[in-house]
Structure formats: structure tokens, C-alpha cells
XYZ file of C-alpha atoms in Angstrom:
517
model
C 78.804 124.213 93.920
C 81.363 125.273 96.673
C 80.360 129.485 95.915
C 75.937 128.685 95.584
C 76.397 126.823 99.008
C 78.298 129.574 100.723
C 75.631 131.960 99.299
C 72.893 130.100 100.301
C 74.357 130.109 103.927
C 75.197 133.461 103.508
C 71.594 134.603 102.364
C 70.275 132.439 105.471
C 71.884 133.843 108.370
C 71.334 137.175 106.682
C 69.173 138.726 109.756
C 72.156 137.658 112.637
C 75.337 136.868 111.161
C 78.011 140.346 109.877
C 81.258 140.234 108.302
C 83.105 143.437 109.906
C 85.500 144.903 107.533
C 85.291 148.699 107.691
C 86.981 150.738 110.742
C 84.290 153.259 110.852
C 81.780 152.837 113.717
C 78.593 154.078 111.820
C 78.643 150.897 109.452
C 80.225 148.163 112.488
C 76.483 146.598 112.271
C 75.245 147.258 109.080
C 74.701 144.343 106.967
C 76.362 144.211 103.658
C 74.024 142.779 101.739
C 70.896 145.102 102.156
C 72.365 147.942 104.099
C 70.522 147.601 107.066
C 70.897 147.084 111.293
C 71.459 144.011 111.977
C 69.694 143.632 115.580
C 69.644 140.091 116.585
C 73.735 139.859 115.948
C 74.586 135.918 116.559
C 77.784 135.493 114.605
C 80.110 138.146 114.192
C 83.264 138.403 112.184
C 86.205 140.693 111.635
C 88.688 141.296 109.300
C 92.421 142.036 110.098
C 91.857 145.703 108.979
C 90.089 146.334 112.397
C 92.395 146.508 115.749
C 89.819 146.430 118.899
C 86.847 145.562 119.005
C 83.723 147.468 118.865
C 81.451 148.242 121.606
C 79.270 144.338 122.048
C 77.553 145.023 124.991
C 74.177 145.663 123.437
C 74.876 142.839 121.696
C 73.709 139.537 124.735
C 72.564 137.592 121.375
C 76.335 137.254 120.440
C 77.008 133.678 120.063
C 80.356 133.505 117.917
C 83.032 135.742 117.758
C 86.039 134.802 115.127
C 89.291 137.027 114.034
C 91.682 135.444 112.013
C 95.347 136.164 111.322
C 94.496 139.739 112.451
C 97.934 141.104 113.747
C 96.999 144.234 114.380
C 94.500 143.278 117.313
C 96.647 143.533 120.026
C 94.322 143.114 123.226
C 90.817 142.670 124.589
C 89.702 144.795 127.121
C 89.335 143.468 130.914
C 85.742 143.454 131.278
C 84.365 142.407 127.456
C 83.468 138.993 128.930
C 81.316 140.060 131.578
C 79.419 141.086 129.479
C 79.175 138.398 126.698
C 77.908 135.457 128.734
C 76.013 133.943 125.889
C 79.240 132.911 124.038
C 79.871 129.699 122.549
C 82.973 130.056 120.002
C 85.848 132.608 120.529
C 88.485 132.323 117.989
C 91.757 134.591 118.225
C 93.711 132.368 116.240
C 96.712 134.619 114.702
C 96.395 137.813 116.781
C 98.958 139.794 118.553
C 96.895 139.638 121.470
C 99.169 138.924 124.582
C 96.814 138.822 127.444
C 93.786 136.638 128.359
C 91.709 138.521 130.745
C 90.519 136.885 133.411
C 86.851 138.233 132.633
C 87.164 134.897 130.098
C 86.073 132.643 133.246
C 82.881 133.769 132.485
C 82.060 132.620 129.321
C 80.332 129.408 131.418
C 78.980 128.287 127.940
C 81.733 128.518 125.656
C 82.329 125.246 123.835
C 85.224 126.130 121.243
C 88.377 128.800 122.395
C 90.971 128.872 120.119
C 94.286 130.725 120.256
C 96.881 129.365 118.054
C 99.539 131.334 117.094
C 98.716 134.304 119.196
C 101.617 136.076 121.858
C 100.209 135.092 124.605
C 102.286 134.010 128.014
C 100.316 132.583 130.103
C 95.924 131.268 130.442
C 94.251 132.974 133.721
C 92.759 130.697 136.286
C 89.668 131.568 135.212
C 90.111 129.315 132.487
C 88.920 126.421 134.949
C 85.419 127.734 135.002
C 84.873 126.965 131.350
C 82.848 123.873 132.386
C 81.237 123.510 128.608
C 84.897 123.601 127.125
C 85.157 121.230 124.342
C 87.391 122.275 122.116
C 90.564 123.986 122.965
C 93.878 124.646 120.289
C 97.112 126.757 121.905
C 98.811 125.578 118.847
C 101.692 127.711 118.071
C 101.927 129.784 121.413
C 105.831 130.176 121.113
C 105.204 132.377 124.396
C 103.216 130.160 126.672
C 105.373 128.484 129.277
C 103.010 127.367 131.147
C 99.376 126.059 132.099
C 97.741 126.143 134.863
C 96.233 123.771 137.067
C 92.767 124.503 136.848
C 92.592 123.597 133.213
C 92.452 120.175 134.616
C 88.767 120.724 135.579
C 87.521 120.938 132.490
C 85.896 117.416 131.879
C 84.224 118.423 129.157
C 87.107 118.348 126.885
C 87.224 116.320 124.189
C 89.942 118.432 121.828
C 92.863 119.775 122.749
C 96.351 120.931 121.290
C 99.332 121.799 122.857
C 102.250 120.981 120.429
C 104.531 124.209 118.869
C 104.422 125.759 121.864
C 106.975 126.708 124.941
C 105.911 124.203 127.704
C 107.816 123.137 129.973
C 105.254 121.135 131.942
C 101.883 119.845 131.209
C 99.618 119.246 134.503
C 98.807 115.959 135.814
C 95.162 115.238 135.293
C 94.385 114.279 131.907
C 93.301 110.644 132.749
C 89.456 112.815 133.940
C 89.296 114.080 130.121
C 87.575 110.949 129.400
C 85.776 112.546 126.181
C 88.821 113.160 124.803
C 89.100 112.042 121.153
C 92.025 114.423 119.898
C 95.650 115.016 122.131
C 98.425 117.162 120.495
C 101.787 118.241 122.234
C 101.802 116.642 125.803
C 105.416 114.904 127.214
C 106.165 114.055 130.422
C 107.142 116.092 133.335
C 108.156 116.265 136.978
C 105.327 116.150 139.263
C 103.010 116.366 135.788
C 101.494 114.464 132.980
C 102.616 110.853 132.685
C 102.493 108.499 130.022
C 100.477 105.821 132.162
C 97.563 108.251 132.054
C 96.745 107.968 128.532
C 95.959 103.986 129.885
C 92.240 106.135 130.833
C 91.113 107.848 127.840
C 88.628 105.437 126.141
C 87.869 107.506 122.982
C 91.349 108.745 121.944
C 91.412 108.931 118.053
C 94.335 111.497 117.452
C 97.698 110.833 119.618
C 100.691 112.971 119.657
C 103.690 112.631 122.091
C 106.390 114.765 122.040
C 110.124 115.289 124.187
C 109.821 111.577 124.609
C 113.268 111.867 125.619
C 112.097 112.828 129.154
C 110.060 109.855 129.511
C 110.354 107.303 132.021
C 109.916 103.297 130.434
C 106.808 101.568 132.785
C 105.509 98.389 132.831
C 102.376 98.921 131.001
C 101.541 99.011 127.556
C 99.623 102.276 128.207
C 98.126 102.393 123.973
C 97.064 98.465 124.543
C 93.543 99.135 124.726
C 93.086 102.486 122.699
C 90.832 101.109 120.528
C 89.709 103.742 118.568
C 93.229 105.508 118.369
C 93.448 105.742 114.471
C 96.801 108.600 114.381
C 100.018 108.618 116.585
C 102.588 110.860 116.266
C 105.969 110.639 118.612
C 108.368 112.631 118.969
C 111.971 113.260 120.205
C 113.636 116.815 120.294
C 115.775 116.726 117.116
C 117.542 119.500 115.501
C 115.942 120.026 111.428
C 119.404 120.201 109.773
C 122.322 117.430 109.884
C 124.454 120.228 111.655
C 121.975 121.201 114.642
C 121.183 117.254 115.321
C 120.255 116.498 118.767
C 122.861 113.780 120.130
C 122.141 111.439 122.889
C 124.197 109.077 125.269
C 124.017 105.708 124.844
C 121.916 105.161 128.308
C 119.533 107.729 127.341
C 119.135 105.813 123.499
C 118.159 102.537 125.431
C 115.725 104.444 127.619
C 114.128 106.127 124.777
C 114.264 102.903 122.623
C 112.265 101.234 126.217
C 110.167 103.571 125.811
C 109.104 103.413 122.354
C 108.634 99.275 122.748
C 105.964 100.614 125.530
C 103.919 102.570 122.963
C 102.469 99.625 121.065
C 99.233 101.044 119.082
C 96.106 99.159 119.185
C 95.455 97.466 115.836
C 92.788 99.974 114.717
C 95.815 102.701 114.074
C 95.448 104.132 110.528
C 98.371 106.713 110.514
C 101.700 106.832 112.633
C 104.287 109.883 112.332
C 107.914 109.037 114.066
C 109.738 112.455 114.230
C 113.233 112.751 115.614
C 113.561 109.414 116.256
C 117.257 109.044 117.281
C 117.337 104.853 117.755
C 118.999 102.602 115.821
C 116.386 100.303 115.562
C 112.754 101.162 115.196
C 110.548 100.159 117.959
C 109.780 96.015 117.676
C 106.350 96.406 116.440
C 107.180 98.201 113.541
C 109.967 96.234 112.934
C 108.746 92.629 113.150
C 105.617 91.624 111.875
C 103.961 95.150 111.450
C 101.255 93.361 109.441
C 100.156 91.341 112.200
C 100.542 94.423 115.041
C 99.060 97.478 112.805
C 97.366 95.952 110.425
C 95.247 98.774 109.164
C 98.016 101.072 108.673
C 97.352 103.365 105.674
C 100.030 106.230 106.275
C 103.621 106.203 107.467
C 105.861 109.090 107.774
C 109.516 108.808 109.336
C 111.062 112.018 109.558
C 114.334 112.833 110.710
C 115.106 109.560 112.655
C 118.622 109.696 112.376
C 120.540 106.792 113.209
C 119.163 103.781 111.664
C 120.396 102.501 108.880
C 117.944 99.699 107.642
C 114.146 100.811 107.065
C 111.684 98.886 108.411
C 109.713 96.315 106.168
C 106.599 97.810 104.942
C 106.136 96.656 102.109
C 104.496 93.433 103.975
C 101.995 96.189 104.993
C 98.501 95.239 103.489
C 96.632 98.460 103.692
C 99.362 100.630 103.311
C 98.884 103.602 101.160
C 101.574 106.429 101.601
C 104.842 106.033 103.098
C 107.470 109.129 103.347
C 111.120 108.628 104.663
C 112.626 111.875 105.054
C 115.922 112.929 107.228
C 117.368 109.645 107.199
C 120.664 110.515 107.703
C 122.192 106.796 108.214
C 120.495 105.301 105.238
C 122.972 104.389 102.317
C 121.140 101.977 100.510
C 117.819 100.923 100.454
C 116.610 97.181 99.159
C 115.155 93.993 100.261
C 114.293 94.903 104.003
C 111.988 97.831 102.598
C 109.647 94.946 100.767
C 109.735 92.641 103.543
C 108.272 89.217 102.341
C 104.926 90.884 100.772
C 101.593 90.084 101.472
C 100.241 86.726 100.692
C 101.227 83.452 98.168
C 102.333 84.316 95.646
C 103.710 88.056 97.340
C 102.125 91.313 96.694
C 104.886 93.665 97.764
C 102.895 97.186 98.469
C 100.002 95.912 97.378
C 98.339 98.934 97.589
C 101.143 101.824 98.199
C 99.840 104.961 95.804
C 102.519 107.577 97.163
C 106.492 107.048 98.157
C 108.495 109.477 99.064
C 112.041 109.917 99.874
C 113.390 113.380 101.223
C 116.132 114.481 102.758
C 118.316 111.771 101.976
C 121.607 113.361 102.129
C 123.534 109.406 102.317
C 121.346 107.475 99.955
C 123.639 106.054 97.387
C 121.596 102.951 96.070
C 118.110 101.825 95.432
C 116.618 98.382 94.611
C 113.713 96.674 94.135
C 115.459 93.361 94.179
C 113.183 91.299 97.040
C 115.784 89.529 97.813
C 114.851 86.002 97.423
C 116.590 84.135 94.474
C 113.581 81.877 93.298
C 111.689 85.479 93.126
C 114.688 87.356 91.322
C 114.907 84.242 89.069
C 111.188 84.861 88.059
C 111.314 88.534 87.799
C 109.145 88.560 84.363
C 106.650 86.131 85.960
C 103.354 87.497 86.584
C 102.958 85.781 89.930
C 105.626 88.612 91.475
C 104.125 91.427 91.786
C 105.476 94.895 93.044
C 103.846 97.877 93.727
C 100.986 97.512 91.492
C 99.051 100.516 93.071
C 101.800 102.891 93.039
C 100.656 106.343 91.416
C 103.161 108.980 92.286
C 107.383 109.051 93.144
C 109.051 111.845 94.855
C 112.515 111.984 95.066
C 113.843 115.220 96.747
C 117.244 116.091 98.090
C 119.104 112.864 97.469
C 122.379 114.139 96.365
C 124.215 110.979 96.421
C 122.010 108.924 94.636
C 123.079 107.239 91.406
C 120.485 105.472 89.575
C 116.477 104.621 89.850
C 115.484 101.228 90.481
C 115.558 99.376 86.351
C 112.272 97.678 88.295
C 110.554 100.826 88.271
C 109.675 100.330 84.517
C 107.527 97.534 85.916
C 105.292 99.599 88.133
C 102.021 99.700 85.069
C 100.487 102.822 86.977
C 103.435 104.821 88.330
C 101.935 107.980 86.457
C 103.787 111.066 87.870
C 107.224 111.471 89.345
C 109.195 114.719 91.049
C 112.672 114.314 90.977
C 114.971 117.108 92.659
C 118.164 117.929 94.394
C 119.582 114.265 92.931
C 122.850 115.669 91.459
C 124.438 112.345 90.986
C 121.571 110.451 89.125
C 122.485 110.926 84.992
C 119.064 109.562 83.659
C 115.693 109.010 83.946
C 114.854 106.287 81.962
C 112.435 102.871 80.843
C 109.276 104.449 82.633
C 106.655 103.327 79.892
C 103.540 104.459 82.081
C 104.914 107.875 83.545
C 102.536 110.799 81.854
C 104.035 113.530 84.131
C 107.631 114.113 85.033
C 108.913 116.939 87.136
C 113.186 117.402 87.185
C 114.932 120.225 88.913
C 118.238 121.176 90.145
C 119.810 118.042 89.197
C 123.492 118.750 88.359
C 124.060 115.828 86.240
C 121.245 114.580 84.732
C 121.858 114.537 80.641
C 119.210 112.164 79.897
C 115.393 111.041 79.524
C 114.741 108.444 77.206
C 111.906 105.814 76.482
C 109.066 107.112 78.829
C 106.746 106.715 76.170
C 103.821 108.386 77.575
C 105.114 110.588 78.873
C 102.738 114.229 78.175
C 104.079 116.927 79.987
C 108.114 117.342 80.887
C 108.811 120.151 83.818
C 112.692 120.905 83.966
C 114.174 123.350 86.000
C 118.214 124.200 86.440
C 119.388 121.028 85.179
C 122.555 122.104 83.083
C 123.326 118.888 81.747
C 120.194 118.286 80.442
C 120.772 118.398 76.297
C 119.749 114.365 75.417
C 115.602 113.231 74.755
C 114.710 110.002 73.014
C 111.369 107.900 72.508
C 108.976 110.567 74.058
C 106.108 110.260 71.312
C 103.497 111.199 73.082
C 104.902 114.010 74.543
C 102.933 117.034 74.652
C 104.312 120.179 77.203
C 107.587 121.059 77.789
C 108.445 124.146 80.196
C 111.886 124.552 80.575
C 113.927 126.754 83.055
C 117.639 127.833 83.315
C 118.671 124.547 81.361
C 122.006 125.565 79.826
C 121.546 122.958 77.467
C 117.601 123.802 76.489
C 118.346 124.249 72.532
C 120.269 120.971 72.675
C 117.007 118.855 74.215
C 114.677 120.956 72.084
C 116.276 119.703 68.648
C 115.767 116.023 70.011
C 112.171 116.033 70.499
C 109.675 114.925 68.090
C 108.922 117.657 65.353
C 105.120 118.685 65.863
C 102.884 118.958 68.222
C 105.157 119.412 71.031
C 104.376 123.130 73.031
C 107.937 124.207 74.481
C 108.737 126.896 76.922
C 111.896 128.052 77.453
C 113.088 130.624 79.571
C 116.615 131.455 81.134
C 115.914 134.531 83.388
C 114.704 132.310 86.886
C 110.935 133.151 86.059
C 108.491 130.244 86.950
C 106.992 129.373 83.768
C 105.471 126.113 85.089
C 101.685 125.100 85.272
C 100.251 124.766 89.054
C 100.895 121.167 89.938
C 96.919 120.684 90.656
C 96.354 121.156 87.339
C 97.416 117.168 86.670
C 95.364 115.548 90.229
């Protein structure tokens, strides 16, 4: 359906739309399909083969101009926008291009510029004159330092992204953008952008914060009445690895951790991202009674927030659907506090989790499912407790240190696939009656998989260890690669109607991982 679609578009704009792929200049406007001019050009496009552009200026029809991940286009020349008025979408995204000219000012009705990922180092002035701007993305401009002032003129703007780039300041101003829906990438600065201004954009949807480490704690609780904000992502400057971490005083962690309290969401939020969070406690409204302060909260992902040691309680979370924990590096054991008290009498703990994920977890020695109340623990084959009961797919990746799954994992009736990797202390993945798919690799110690039976289709990938299967009679696939012990497993699994693949020599044997969503 996807290909007849594109060729129906394609067959429409036939007469003003051209694909430029060739370097020749005979053929620049000749249309592919029926080899003729094309003289009412609209929409043009060109391939990464071609490094300038051709000559436009007969072209004042020209409405949308697009190169993608073209490195070898380098620069535009000075006057090209003088004489391209008519433009509405200029994309440059993944150029080498390096320079803006300031010619750009007078595109007065472009509505979409995008530069991501391109060299450049700095926007003209010009860029202030772009009074249809909607849509702007600098995402990825490891080169841009700065912006300048007149982009603040542009009330037009309703998109913008400034995040993966080399700012050191973001202008004052954006309370005017009061279309603005999407915000990537702004922090706080000296005699620039301040947190309080975000208390004036009505129609924010998409939120993210970084270098909250430079901001200042206020008395406002400037996301109160965001109601439409539905993603927030904040940020701190963290180093990736546990050797590069970014360290912080203990008067800068209770500034930061002030100023984290401030950013209460408005109860509409849908997805919140904490990155290089370096408290020891999470900010109050995700820590007490999240279900009551985000209670539409789908998606959570905590990466690299290094220094607390007890997650926070989402499994009280009603409408939570994915939550990923990743760079934890304080976390040793994880129980109780991650269920929280469930949701509703009897409790539903993740009543509707379909994807958990734990990466990164250099520390994690211990996982439970235990909810920590003794009349619940008492009852644990009761039907009235009930854990998880969405839960689809498990990934467990990079947790050296940890020892065993959960036993109350064999309860979970539609945990169906599960990637386990980098776990070189865990010895056996067993009891997992509804698992149909099960991916293991580079686990040192793992000898075992026993009693997942339903399981179809067995990945395993340098786990040396690996020589005992049992009670796998449904099983299907295997693909097996650099296990030392392959011929060992192989003799244990059922006689017929098993395919096995087994290779030693580091090729990638395995089936694309779409193949099972």
C-alpha cells in the first residue's frame, strides 16, 4: 500500500515536482518519468551525488527545495535567495554547508528551514525577517555557538529545536512565541532565556530542558498551567560512561534538586525523559503520589541519573505503558518501592506496563517482585494480586552483577519476548511458561534454560557456558553463535522438528528482530 501511494503522488505532481540525481546540466530538469522539461518546477529535490546547486533563477515557481545527508554540498551561493522569493520549505539537513547567506532574509514566505546536522557557525541577522517562520530544527549544529537576537522576532514560530548543539546562550524572548507547540534544547543563561518564561506559552506540547545545572530555583511553578504539555525531557550535563561522570557539590545538588521540585508537569503529561539526573532523590512529584500528579503518564525513561539508589514507585502508575531505567549507577537492588502500593482494591501493580527495561545497570545485584506487604506475599497464588498483567516484552542489558530473575516472573501470563545481555552473573533463565521468544548474548555464566514451555525461537550469542536445555517442547528455531558449548545444548533439545543454526566464526546468523512484532 505504502509503494501504490507513493506512486500515485509521484504520478500527480508529475508536471512540477523532479528528483535531481544526475550531475550533468542537460538532464537537471528533465523529468524521469517521461523524459521531458519540466517548466512549472514547484518541488525540487537532490541527491547527495550533486555538490551546488544548479542555476534556479528561471525557476520563481520554486516552492520546496530539500537535500538530505548530502556531504558533498558544501555552500550556497550569496545571492540564490534573492532570487527565490517564492520559497516555502528549505531543507539542508546533513550538508557540509558552513555558511548561511544573508540573502536567506529574503525568503519572507518561508514556513519550514531546517538545518540539522549541517557545519554551520553561526544564523545571519537576516534570519529575523523570516516573519512566516514556523518551523525551525538546528538540531545537531555541533558548530553553532550562538543565535542571534533577531530570531526573537519571529512570532510565527510554533517549532523549534535547539538541543545537540554548541550554545552557550539562548536569547531572552521566547515568552512572544506564543504558537509554540514543540521546544527542544533551551537552558538558562546570563542576561538570556529563563525558566519563568515558559509560564507564557499556552500551547506547549513537546518540552525539553537541558544544562539545568545553570538554573536558578524561582518561586513559580512555571509548567503549572501547561495544559497541553504531553512530553518533558530535563536534563543535566552528565558524562555517558561511569568514568567521565559529571560530579557536583553538595550546594549545587540542592539547587538543582530546587529546581526540579519547580518543574511540576501539568496532569495532561504523557511522556517524561530525566537524563543526567545527578540527585539523590527524584523530584517530589514523581516520588510521592505520581498517580495523583501525572496521572496520564504512559512513558518513563530515566537515564543516567546517577546517585539515587531507590527507584521511584511506578508501578502505582495507572496508564503507564513503558518504563526504561538505564545508567543507574547507585541502584543495587530493586523491589517493593518499584511497585508502589498498585492501583486500586484489590492492587493492580503495572496494570498496564507492556515494555521494562533495565540498561546500564553496572550495580544491580538483586531483583524482586515481592510487594512488600505480608498479607499480599502471604496470598501470592491468589488471584486478587495481580502483577504486571500487561507486560509483553523484558530487556535486560548490561547488568553484570545481577544474579537471578525475579521466580515471580513465571507469573506474568503474557510476558512473550525477553532480551537478555551483558548479565554475566545470572546462571539461568528459567519457569517462563508464556515466553515464545528469547534472545541471550554475552552472558559469561549462563549454563541453563529450562521449562519455558513455549518457548519457539531461542537466539544465543557468546554464551560459553551455555551446554544445559530442558522442557522446551514447543521449541521451534535455534540460531546459535560462538557458544563453546553449542553441541552440548544441541543433544538436549527435543529430537524433531527443531531448525538449529550453529556457527562459531562471529557471523550474524540471526533473523531481523521485526520479524517477531
Amino acid at each position: 500500500m505504502h509503494d501504490l501511494l507513493r506512486s500515485l503522488g509521484q504520478h500527480l505532481t508529475r508536471d512540477h515536482s523532479l528528483f535531481m540525481n544526475v550531475k550533468h546540466d542537460h538532464s537537471l530538469f528533465m523529468n524521469v518519468e517521461n523524459n521531458r522539461a519540466v517548466p512549472n518546477l514547484r518541488r525540487l529535490g537532490i541527491s547527495n551525488v550533486v555538490e551546488e546547486l544548479p542555476a534556479l533563477e528561471e525557476h520563481k515557481s520554486l516552492r520546496t527545495l530539500l537535500l538530505f545527508d548530502n556531504k558533498n554540498f558544501k555552500s550556497v551561493h550569496d545571492d540564490i535567495f534573492r532570487k527565490l522569493q517564492h520559497i516555502r520549505v528549505l531543507v539542508l539537513r546533513g550538508t557540509s554547508i558552513q555558511n548561511i547567506p544573508e540573502s536567506v532574509g529574503n525568503l519572507v514566505l518561508l514556513r519550514l528551514l531546517d538545518l540539522s546536522y549541517t557545519k554551520i557557525n553561526k544564523l545571519p541577522e537576516s534570519i529575523g525577517n523570516l516573519i512566516s517562520l514556523e518551523y525551525l530544527s538546528l538540531l545537531g549544529c555541533r558548530e553553532l555557538h550562538s543565535l542571534p537576537a533577531t530570531l526573537m522576532r519571529l512570532s510565527n514560530i510554533s517549532f523549534l529545536e535547539l538541543d545537540q548543539i554548541a550554545l552557550h546562550h539562548v536569547p531572552k524572548g521566547i515568552a512572544k512565541f506564543q504558537l509554540l507547540y514543540n521546544l527542544r534544547g533551551v537552558f538558562e543563561s546570563e542576561n538570556g532565556f529563563k525558566l519563568d518564561e515558559l509560564r507564557w506559552l499556552p500551547n506547549i506540547q513537546r518540552l525539553w530542558i537541558d544544562k539545568l545545572e545553570k538554573a536558578t530555583p524561582g518561586d513559580e511553578l512555571v509548567l503549572k498551567n501547561s495544559h497541553n504539555l504531553r512530553e518533558l525531557g530535563l536534563q543535566c550535563t552528565m558524562g555517558v560512561t561511569t568514568h567521565d561522570r559529571t560530579r557536583y557539590e553538595a550546594n549545587e545538588l540542592e539547587r538543582i534538586q530546587q529546581v526540579y521540585d519547580m518543574l511540576i508537569p501539568a496532569p495532561s503529561l504523557v511522556y517524561i525523559f530525566l537524563l543526567g539526573f545527578p540527585g539523590t532523590m527524584f523530584p517530589e512529584w514523581l516520588r510521592l503520589k505520581p498517580e495523583l500528579n501525572i496521572p496520564s503518564l504512559c512513558h518513563i525513561e530515566l537515564d543516567d541519573c546517577i546517585s539515587y539508589s531507590e527507584v521511584p514507585p511506578a508501578g502505582q502508575m495507572p496508564q503507564l505503558q513503558a518504563l526504561k531505567i538505564q545508567g543507574a549507577d547507585a541502584v543495587e537492588t530493586i523491589g517493593a518501592e518499584l511497585l508502589g502500593k498498585g492501583v486500586g482494591s484489590p492492587p493492580v501493580f503495572f496494570p498496564k506496563l507492556e515494555l521494562l527495561r533495565f540498561i546500564r545497570m553496572w550495580n544491580l545485584q538483586s531483583w524482586s517482585l515481592e510487594t512488600g506487604n505480608p498479607c499480599d506475599n502471604m496470598e501470592r497464588n491468589s488471584p486478587q494480586l495481580s502483577l504486571m498483567p500487561e507486560l509483553m516484552r523484558l530487556l535486560l542489558l548490561d547488568c553484570p552483577r545481577l544474579k537471578a530473575l525475579p521466580p515471580d516472573l513465571s507469573k506474568l501470563v503474557n510476558l512473550k519476548r525477553i532480551h537478555i545481555e551483558g548479565a554475566h552473573n545470572l546462571e539461568e533463565v528459567v519457569h517462563l511458561p508464556a515466553v515464545v521468544w528469547l534472545k541471550v548474548k554475552n552472558n559469561r555464566c549462563l549454563r541453563r534454560i529450562s521449562n519455558l514451555c513455549k518457548l519457539q525461537d531461542l537466539l544465543a550469542q557468546d554464551c560459553p557456558m551455555l551446554d544445559h536445555a530442558e522442557n522446551m517442547c514447543w521449541l521451534k528455531r535455534v540460531y546459535m553463535i560462538d557458544c563453546l558449548r553449542a553441541q552440548e545444548f544441541r543433544n538436549c533439545l527435543p529430537g524433531e522438528g527443531v531448525l538449529v543454526h550453529v556457527t562459531t566464526d562471529g557471523h550474524n546468523i540471526f533473523p531481523g528482530e521485526t520479524v517477531y512484532n
